[in-house]
Amino acid sequence: MLAEEQDEHWMRRALALAERGAAQGEVPVGAVVVLDGEVVGEGWNQPIGSSDPTAHAEVVALRQAAATLGNYRLPGACLYVTLEPCTMCVGALIHARVQRLVYGTVEPKAGAVRSQVRLLEQEFYNHRPSVTSGVLEQPCRDQLTGFFHQRRAQIKAQKRASE
């Protein structure tokens, strides 16, 4: 399988995980940690359901990968995520020594890779994973915009019903 095909394969898995989050009322973001062609960790956004502000998809996947491997360092691993990571998640993948980050769509409000803050380009970090962006960008974006469109419609309907 070509590298581009592999990236799309794993991003599709991340999209499916994001859908699980959406079904639970969470913002649909999914993440997969792959090492040597095998999934070692995966997750979806769970901060609401778990009452844990750190339960972003990336952190959940990184925690699972670290537990699977018995090591908080994940050299050689690739993190696939449907949305550009935030500041917290970038810090987590740096500390885990993830080799490569692949994300689907940008996070224009709080993206910490390219959109707002370019944390991975800072020279004071002793680890900088390579970055590939835009893998299955449109499906990743559509999943998020569809979720928020539906959520806004529900809120409007609830307001009308209570009036």
Tab-separated table of N, CA, C and O in Angstrom, residues 71-160:
chain	number	residue	atom	x	y	z
A	71	ASN	N	4.863	1.976	27.713
A	71	ASN	CA	5.869	3.026	27.657
A	71	ASN	C	5.179	4.342	27.300
A	71	ASN	O	4.376	4.384	26.365
A	72	TYR	N	5.497	5.399	28.023
A	72	TYR	CA	4.899	6.694	27.698
A	72	TYR	C	5.522	7.328	26.462
A	72	TYR	O	4.987	8.277	25.901
A	73	ARG	N	6.635	6.807	26.016
A	73	ARG	CA	7.273	7.268	24.784
A	73	ARG	C	6.803	6.375	23.638
A	73	ARG	O	6.748	5.158	23.785
A	74	LEU	N	6.491	6.988	22.524
A	74	LEU	CA	5.966	6.262	21.368
A	74	LEU	C	6.813	6.524	20.118
A	74	LEU	O	6.295	6.943	19.078
A	75	PRO	N	8.121	6.295	20.193
A	75	PRO	CA	8.967	6.551	19.017
A	75	PRO	C	8.543	5.678	17.843
A	75	PRO	O	8.195	4.513	18.025
A	76	GLY	N	8.533	6.278	16.675
A	76	GLY	CA	8.150	5.554	15.472
A	76	GLY	C	6.653	5.548	15.216
A	76	GLY	O	6.195	5.085	14.175
A	77	ALA	N	5.858	6.055	16.155
A	77	ALA	CA	4.403	6.033	16.008
A	77	ALA	C	3.910	7.211	15.167
A	77	ALA	O	4.534	8.271	15.103
A	78	CYS	N	2.762	6.990	14.560
A	78	CYS	CA	2.079	8.035	13.786
A	78	CYS	C	0.711	8.259	14.407
A	78	CYS	O	-0.009	7.295	14.686
A	79	LEU	N	0.374	9.506	14.655
A	79	LEU	CA	-0.938	9.877	15.189
A	79	LEU	C	-1.782	10.446	14.059
A	79	LEU	O	-1.395	11.444	13.437
A	80	TYR	N	-2.905	9.793	13.776
A	80	TYR	CA	-3.875	10.259	12.795
A	80	TYR	C	-5.030	10.878	13.555
A	80	TYR	O	-5.579	10.257	14.470
A	81	VAL	N	-5.424	12.087	13.184
A	81	VAL	CA	-6.541	12.752	13.856
A	81	VAL	C	-7.316	13.564	12.831
A	81	VAL	O	-6.737	14.144	11.917
A	82	THR	N	-8.622	13.595	12.991
A	82	THR	CA	-9.481	14.237	11.999
A	82	THR	C	-9.405	15.761	12.017
A	82	THR	O	-9.728	16.395	11.024
A	83	LEU	N	-8.973	16.339	13.141
A	83	LEU	CA	-8.923	17.795	13.292
A	83	LEU	C	-7.544	18.224	13.781
A	83	LEU	O	-6.944	17.556	14.625
A	84	GLU	N	-7.072	19.320	13.278
A	84	GLU	CA	-5.789	19.882	13.724
A	84	GLU	C	-5.765	19.971	15.252
A	84	GLU	O	-6.682	20.521	15.858
A	85	PRO	N	-4.734	19.444	15.886
A	85	PRO	CA	-4.674	19.432	17.350
A	85	PRO	C	-4.587	20.817	17.985
A	85	PRO	O	-4.063	21.766	17.412
A	86	CYS	N	-5.083	20.865	19.215
A	86	CYS	CA	-5.006	22.069	20.043
A	86	CYS	C	-3.664	22.098	20.772
A	86	CYS	O	-2.857	21.173	20.661
A	87	THR	N	-3.450	23.135	21.537
A	87	THR	CA	-2.207	23.301	22.291
A	87	THR	C	-1.928	22.111	23.214
A	87	THR	O	-0.816	21.586	23.242
A	88	MET	N	-2.930	21.685	23.963
A	88	MET	CA	-2.741	20.576	24.895
A	88	MET	C	-2.329	19.303	24.151
A	88	MET	O	-1.405	18.597	24.570
A	89	CYS	N	-2.999	19.015	23.060
A	89	CYS	CA	-2.731	17.784	22.323
A	89	CYS	C	-1.375	17.822	21.620
A	89	CYS	O	-0.690	16.801	21.538
A	90	VAL	N	-0.972	18.981	21.146
A	90	VAL	CA	0.372	19.110	20.570
A	90	VAL	C	1.411	18.821	21.647
A	90	VAL	O	2.376	18.087	21.417
A	91	GLY	N	1.211	19.365	22.840
A	91	GLY	CA	2.135	19.087	23.938
A	91	GLY	C	2.207	17.606	24.253
A	91	GLY	O	3.294	17.050	24.464
A	92	ALA	N	1.064	16.940	24.246
A	92	ALA	CA	1.041	15.506	24.546
A	92	ALA	C	1.797	14.709	23.486
A	92	ALA	O	2.569	13.805	23.811
A	93	LEU	N	1.618	15.047	22.217
A	93	LEU	CA	2.303	14.258	21.186
A	93	LEU	C	3.807	14.548	21.163
A	93	LEU	O	4.601	13.663	20.857
A	94	ILE	N	4.198	15.746	21.565
A	94	ILE	CA	5.630	16.047	21.698
A	94	ILE	C	6.222	15.205	22.827
A	94	ILE	O	7.251	14.558	22.661
A	95	HIS	N	5.561	15.211	23.988
A	95	HIS	CA	6.079	14.459	25.133
A	95	HIS	C	6.098	12.957	24.863
A	95	HIS	O	6.966	12.252	25.378
A	96	ALA	N	5.169	12.478	24.053
A	96	ALA	CA	5.128	11.052	23.713
A	96	ALA	C	6.162	10.694	22.644
A	96	ALA	O	6.369	9.526	22.365
A	97	ARG	N	6.774	11.701	22.049
A	97	ARG	CA	7.775	11.494	20.991
A	97	ARG	C	7.182	10.822	19.754
A	97	ARG	O	7.817	9.986	19.110
A	98	VAL	N	5.935	11.195	19.442
A	98	VAL	CA	5.298	10.701	18.220
A	98	VAL	C	6.147	11.140	17.038
A	98	VAL	O	6.567	12.300	16.962
A	99	GLN	N	6.397	10.242	16.124
A	99	GLN	CA	7.263	10.544	14.977
A	99	GLN	C	6.560	11.382	13.916
A	99	GLN	O	7.161	12.247	13.299
A	100	ARG	N	5.262	11.110	13.737
A	100	ARG	CA	4.550	11.767	12.645
A	100	ARG	C	3.126	12.072	13.064
A	100	ARG	O	2.480	11.260	13.713
A	101	LEU	N	2.648	13.248	12.674
A	101	LEU	CA	1.272	13.672	12.884
A	101	LEU	C	0.604	13.813	11.523
A	101	LEU	O	1.156	14.465	10.633
A	102	VAL	N	-0.569	13.217	11.385
A	102	VAL	CA	-1.366	13.361	10.167
A	102	VAL	C	-2.744	13.837	10.611
A	102	VAL	O	-3.385	13.183	11.431
A	103	TYR	N	-3.185	14.986	10.078
A	103	TYR	CA	-4.525	15.438	10.435
A	103	TYR	C	-5.330	15.787	9.191
A	103	TYR	O	-4.782	16.036	8.125
A	104	GLY	N	-6.656	15.761	9.386
A	104	GLY	CA	-7.564	15.962	8.268
A	104	GLY	C	-7.820	17.419	7.933
A	104	GLY	O	-7.413	17.913	6.893
A	105	THR	N	-8.492	18.110	8.826
A	105	THR	CA	-8.887	19.485	8.537
A	105	THR	C	-8.356	20.443	9.596
A	105	THR	O	-7.989	20.040	10.692
A	106	VAL	N	-8.304	21.698	9.235
A	106	VAL	CA	-7.777	22.738	10.121
A	106	VAL	C	-8.774	23.070	11.224
A	106	VAL	O	-9.979	22.860	11.084
A	107	GLU	N	-8.247	23.613	12.298
A	107	GLU	CA	-9.053	24.133	13.408
A	107	GLU	C	-8.784	25.629	13.445
A	107	GLU	O	-7.828	26.083	14.082
A	108	PRO	N	-9.595	26.413	12.704
A	108	PRO	CA	-9.269	27.834	12.547
A	108	PRO	C	-9.268	28.649	13.834
A	108	PRO	O	-8.582	29.657	13.915
A	109	LYS	N	-9.990	28.212	14.863
A	109	LYS	CA	-10.049	28.982	16.103
A	109	LYS	C	-8.929	28.653	17.073
A	109	LYS	O	-8.457	29.524	17.791
A	110	ALA	N	-8.534	27.372	17.142
A	110	ALA	CA	-7.575	26.986	18.177
A	110	ALA	C	-6.520	25.997	17.694
A	110	ALA	O	-5.876	25.346	18.505
A	111	GLY	N	-6.340	25.895	16.403
A	111	GLY	CA	-5.335	24.972	15.877
A	111	GLY	C	-3.938	25.383	16.304
A	111	GLY	O	-3.557	26.549	16.186
A	112	ALA	N	-3.169	24.411	16.801
A	112	ALA	CA	-1.843	24.726	17.338
A	112	ALA	C	-0.710	24.169	16.487
A	112	ALA	O	0.429	24.142	16.917
A	113	VAL	N	-1.040	23.745	15.261
A	113	VAL	CA	-0.003	23.237	14.362
A	113	VAL	C	0.270	24.251	13.256
A	113	VAL	O	1.417	24.598	13.004
A	114	ARG	N	-0.793	24.755	12.636
A	114	ARG	CA	-0.611	25.715	11.548
A	114	ARG	C	-1.598	26.890	11.595
A	114	ARG	O	-1.257	27.978	11.174
A	115	SER	N	-2.812	26.672	12.089
A	115	SER	CA	-3.865	27.677	11.968
A	115	SER	C	-3.664	28.916	12.831
A	115	SER	O	-3.816	30.032	12.360
A	116	GLN	N	-3.394	28.729	14.100
A	116	GLN	CA	-3.246	29.847	15.022
A	116	GLN	C	-1.827	29.941	15.575
A	116	GLN	O	-1.181	30.959	15.457
A	117	VAL	N	-1.397	28.877	16.198
A	117	VAL	CA	-0.073	28.831	16.804
A	117	VAL	C	0.686	27.706	16.115
A	117	VAL	O	0.154	26.634	15.916
A	118	ARG	N	1.919	27.938	15.770
A	118	ARG	CA	2.725	26.916	15.102
A	118	ARG	C	3.707	26.309	16.103
A	118	ARG	O	4.923	26.477	15.989
A	119	LEU	N	3.129	25.589	17.059
A	119	LEU	CA	3.956	25.081	18.157
A	119	LEU	C	5.048	24.125	17.695
A	119	LEU	O	6.148	24.131	18.250
A	120	LEU	N	4.761	23.306	16.712
A	120	LEU	CA	5.749	22.316	16.276
A	120	LEU	C	6.936	22.941	15.544
A	120	LEU	O	7.924	22.264	15.293
A	121	GLU	N	6.842	24.223	15.237
A	121	GLU	CA	7.954	24.919	14.582
A	121	GLU	C	8.843	25.656	15.580
A	121	GLU	O	9.847	26.244	15.196
A	122	GLN	N	8.490	25.592	16.855
A	122	GLN	CA	9.265	26.301	17.872
A	122	GLN	C	10.572	25.566	18.140
A	122	GLN	O	10.582	24.365	18.344
A	123	GLU	N	11.643	26.301	18.148
A	123	GLU	CA	12.970	25.705	18.301
A	123	GLU	C	13.267	25.246	19.724
A	123	GLU	O	14.185	24.463	19.940
A	124	PHE	N	12.506	25.713	20.707
A	124	PHE	CA	12.795	25.323	22.081
A	124	PHE	C	12.344	23.904	22.405
A	124	PHE	O	12.733	23.356	23.421
A	125	TYR	N	11.536	23.290	21.539
A	125	TYR	CA	11.164	21.888	21.759
A	125	TYR	C	12.290	20.990	21.277
A	125	TYR	O	12.895	21.230	20.237
A	126	ASN	N	12.531	19.919	22.026
A	126	ASN	CA	13.594	18.998	21.639
A	126	ASN	C	13.090	17.875	20.741
A	126	ASN	O	13.843	16.987	20.376
A	127	HIS	N	11.806	17.903	20.391
A	127	HIS	CA	11.242	16.894	19.491
A	127	HIS	C	10.233	17.578	18.573
A	127	HIS	O	9.383	18.326	19.034
A	128	ARG	N	10.344	17.310	17.292
A	128	ARG	CA	9.412	17.861	16.313
A	128	ARG	C	8.974	16.758	15.361
A	128	ARG	O	9.745	16.353	14.490
A	129	PRO	N	7.748	16.274	15.503
A	129	PRO	CA	7.273	15.263	14.559
A	129	PRO	C	7.061	15.875	13.182
A	129	PRO	O	6.840	17.082	13.051
A	130	SER	N	7.148	15.043	12.167
A	130	SER	CA	6.792	15.519	10.829
A	130	SER	C	5.274	15.650	10.774
A	130	SER	O	4.556	15.001	11.539
A	131	VAL	N	4.782	16.504	9.894
A	131	VAL	CA	3.346	16.791	9.819
A	131	VAL	C	2.861	16.654	8.388
A	131	VAL	O	3.478	17.177	7.457
A	132	THR	N	1.739	15.962	8.244
A	132	THR	CA	1.015	15.900	6.979
A	132	THR	C	-0.401	16.362	7.280
A	132	THR	O	-1.046	15.832	8.183
A	133	SER	N	-0.872	17.355	6.536
A	133	SER	CA	-2.225	17.871	6.770
A	133	SER	C	-3.071	17.677	5.522
A	133	SER	O	-2.558	17.436	4.437
A	134	GLY	N	-4.377	17.770	5.696
A	134	GLY	CA	-5.296	17.722	4.570
A	134	GLY	C	-5.658	16.334	4.077
A	134	GLY	O	-6.235	16.195	3.005
A	135	VAL	N	-5.377	15.291	4.855
A	135	VAL	CA	-5.753	13.938	4.445
A	135	VAL	C	-7.247	13.754	4.687
A	135	VAL	O	-7.724	13.935	5.805
A	136	LEU	N	-7.977	13.465	3.617
A	136	LEU	CA	-9.444	13.382	3.657
A	136	LEU	C	-10.041	14.640	4.288
A	136	LEU	O	-10.971	14.582	5.090
A	137	GLU	N	-9.475	15.767	3.899
A	137	GLU	CA	-9.864	17.042	4.495
A	137	GLU	C	-11.362	17.319	4.391
A	137	GLU	O	-11.993	17.716	5.377
A	138	GLN	N	-11.944	17.120	3.222
A	138	GLN	CA	-13.363	17.451	3.053
A	138	GLN	C	-14.271	16.578	3.911
A	138	GLN	O	-15.148	17.110	4.600
A	139	PRO	N	-14.089	15.255	3.936
A	139	PRO	CA	-14.939	14.460	4.833
A	139	PRO	C	-14.753	14.826	6.311
A	139	PRO	O	-15.723	14.835	7.080
A	140	CYS	N	-13.536	15.137	6.705
A	140	CYS	CA	-13.288	15.553	8.093
A	140	CYS	C	-14.008	16.861	8.394
A	140	CYS	O	-14.651	17.000	9.438
A	141	ARG	N	-13.906	17.816	7.486
A	141	ARG	CA	-14.575	19.114	7.673
A	141	ARG	C	-16.085	18.941	7.671
A	141	ARG	O	-16.792	19.497	8.513
A	142	ASP	N	-16.582	18.150	6.702
A	142	ASP	CA	-18.028	17.950	6.597
A	142	ASP	C	-18.609	17.312	7.851
A	142	ASP	O	-19.712	17.668	8.287
A	143	GLN	N	-17.874	16.381	8.444
A	143	GLN	CA	-18.347	15.723	9.666
A	143	GLN	C	-18.524	16.740	10.789
A	143	GLN	O	-19.534	16.743	11.483
A	144	LEU	N	-17.558	17.625	10.928
A	144	LEU	CA	-17.628	18.641	11.975
A	144	LEU	C	-18.703	19.684	11.698
A	144	LEU	O	-19.507	20.005	12.577
A	145	THR	N	-18.732	20.210	10.477
A	145	THR	CA	-19.734	21.243	10.178
A	145	THR	C	-21.144	20.672	10.244
A	145	THR	O	-22.060	21.346	10.707
A	146	GLY	N	-21.323	19.433	9.826
A	146	GLY	CA	-22.631	18.792	9.925
A	146	GLY	C	-23.075	18.642	11.367
A	146	GLY	O	-24.241	18.878	11.708
A	147	PHE	N	-22.149	18.262	12.227
A	147	PHE	CA	-22.452	18.114	13.647
A	147	PHE	C	-22.909	19.442	14.240
A	147	PHE	O	-23.925	19.506	14.927
A	148	PHE	N	-22.159	20.513	13.982
A	148	PHE	CA	-22.508	21.804	14.560
A	148	PHE	C	-23.769	22.388	13.933
A	148	PHE	O	-24.560	23.038	14.618
A	149	HIS	N	-24.003	22.127	12.670
A	149	HIS	CA	-25.246	22.567	12.020
A	149	HIS	C	-26.441	21.888	12.697
A	149	HIS	O	-27.433	22.539	13.029
A	150	GLN	N	-26.320	20.588	12.919
A	150	GLN	CA	-27.390	19.839	13.574
A	150	GLN	C	-27.600	20.320	15.009
A	150	GLN	O	-28.728	20.481	15.465
A	151	ARG	N	-26.512	20.569	15.708
A	151	ARG	CA	-26.609	21.035	17.101
A	151	ARG	C	-27.310	22.397	17.164
A	151	ARG	O	-28.172	22.620	18.009
A	152	ARG	N	-26.953	23.320	16.271
A	152	ARG	CA	-27.606	24.637	16.252
A	152	ARG	C	-29.095	24.507	15.932
A	152	ARG	O	-29.928	25.197	16.524
A	153	ALA	N	-29.450	23.607	15.014
A	153	ALA	CA	-30.863	23.399	14.663
A	153	ALA	C	-31.632	22.854	15.867
A	153	ALA	O	-32.777	23.264	16.113
A	154	GLN	N	-31.011	21.957	16.638
A	154	GLN	CA	-31.667	21.419	17.832
A	154	GLN	C	-31.898	22.508	18.862
A	154	GLN	O	-32.951	22.564	19.495
A	155	ILE	N	-30.916	23.368	19.043
A	155	ILE	CA	-31.046	24.461	20.014
A	155	ILE	C	-32.164	25.408	19.594
A	155	ILE	O	-32.984	25.827	20.418
A	156	LYS	N	-32.240	25.738	18.297
A	156	LYS	CA	-33.313	26.603	17.803
A	156	LYS	C	-34.673	25.957	18.029
A	156	LYS	O	-35.624	26.614	18.449
A	157	ALA	N	-34.774	24.661	17.755
A	157	ALA	CA	-36.044	23.961	17.932
A	157	ALA	C	-36.464	23.937	19.403
A	157	ALA	O	-37.628	24.097	19.726
A	158	GLN	N	-35.501	23.762	20.287
A	158	GLN	CA	-35.798	23.765	21.725
A	158	GLN	C	-36.278	25.148	22.177
A	158	GLN	O	-37.197	25.247	22.986
A	159	LYS	N	-35.663	26.194	21.642
A	159	LYS	CA	-36.076	27.559	21.995
A	159	LYS	C	-37.501	27.808	21.525
A	159	LYS	O	-38.307	28.389	22.260
A	160	ARG	N	-37.796	27.400	20.296
A	160	ARG	CA	-39.147	27.608	19.763
A	160	ARG	C	-40.176	26.827	20.585
A	160	ARG	O	-41.273	27.323	20.827
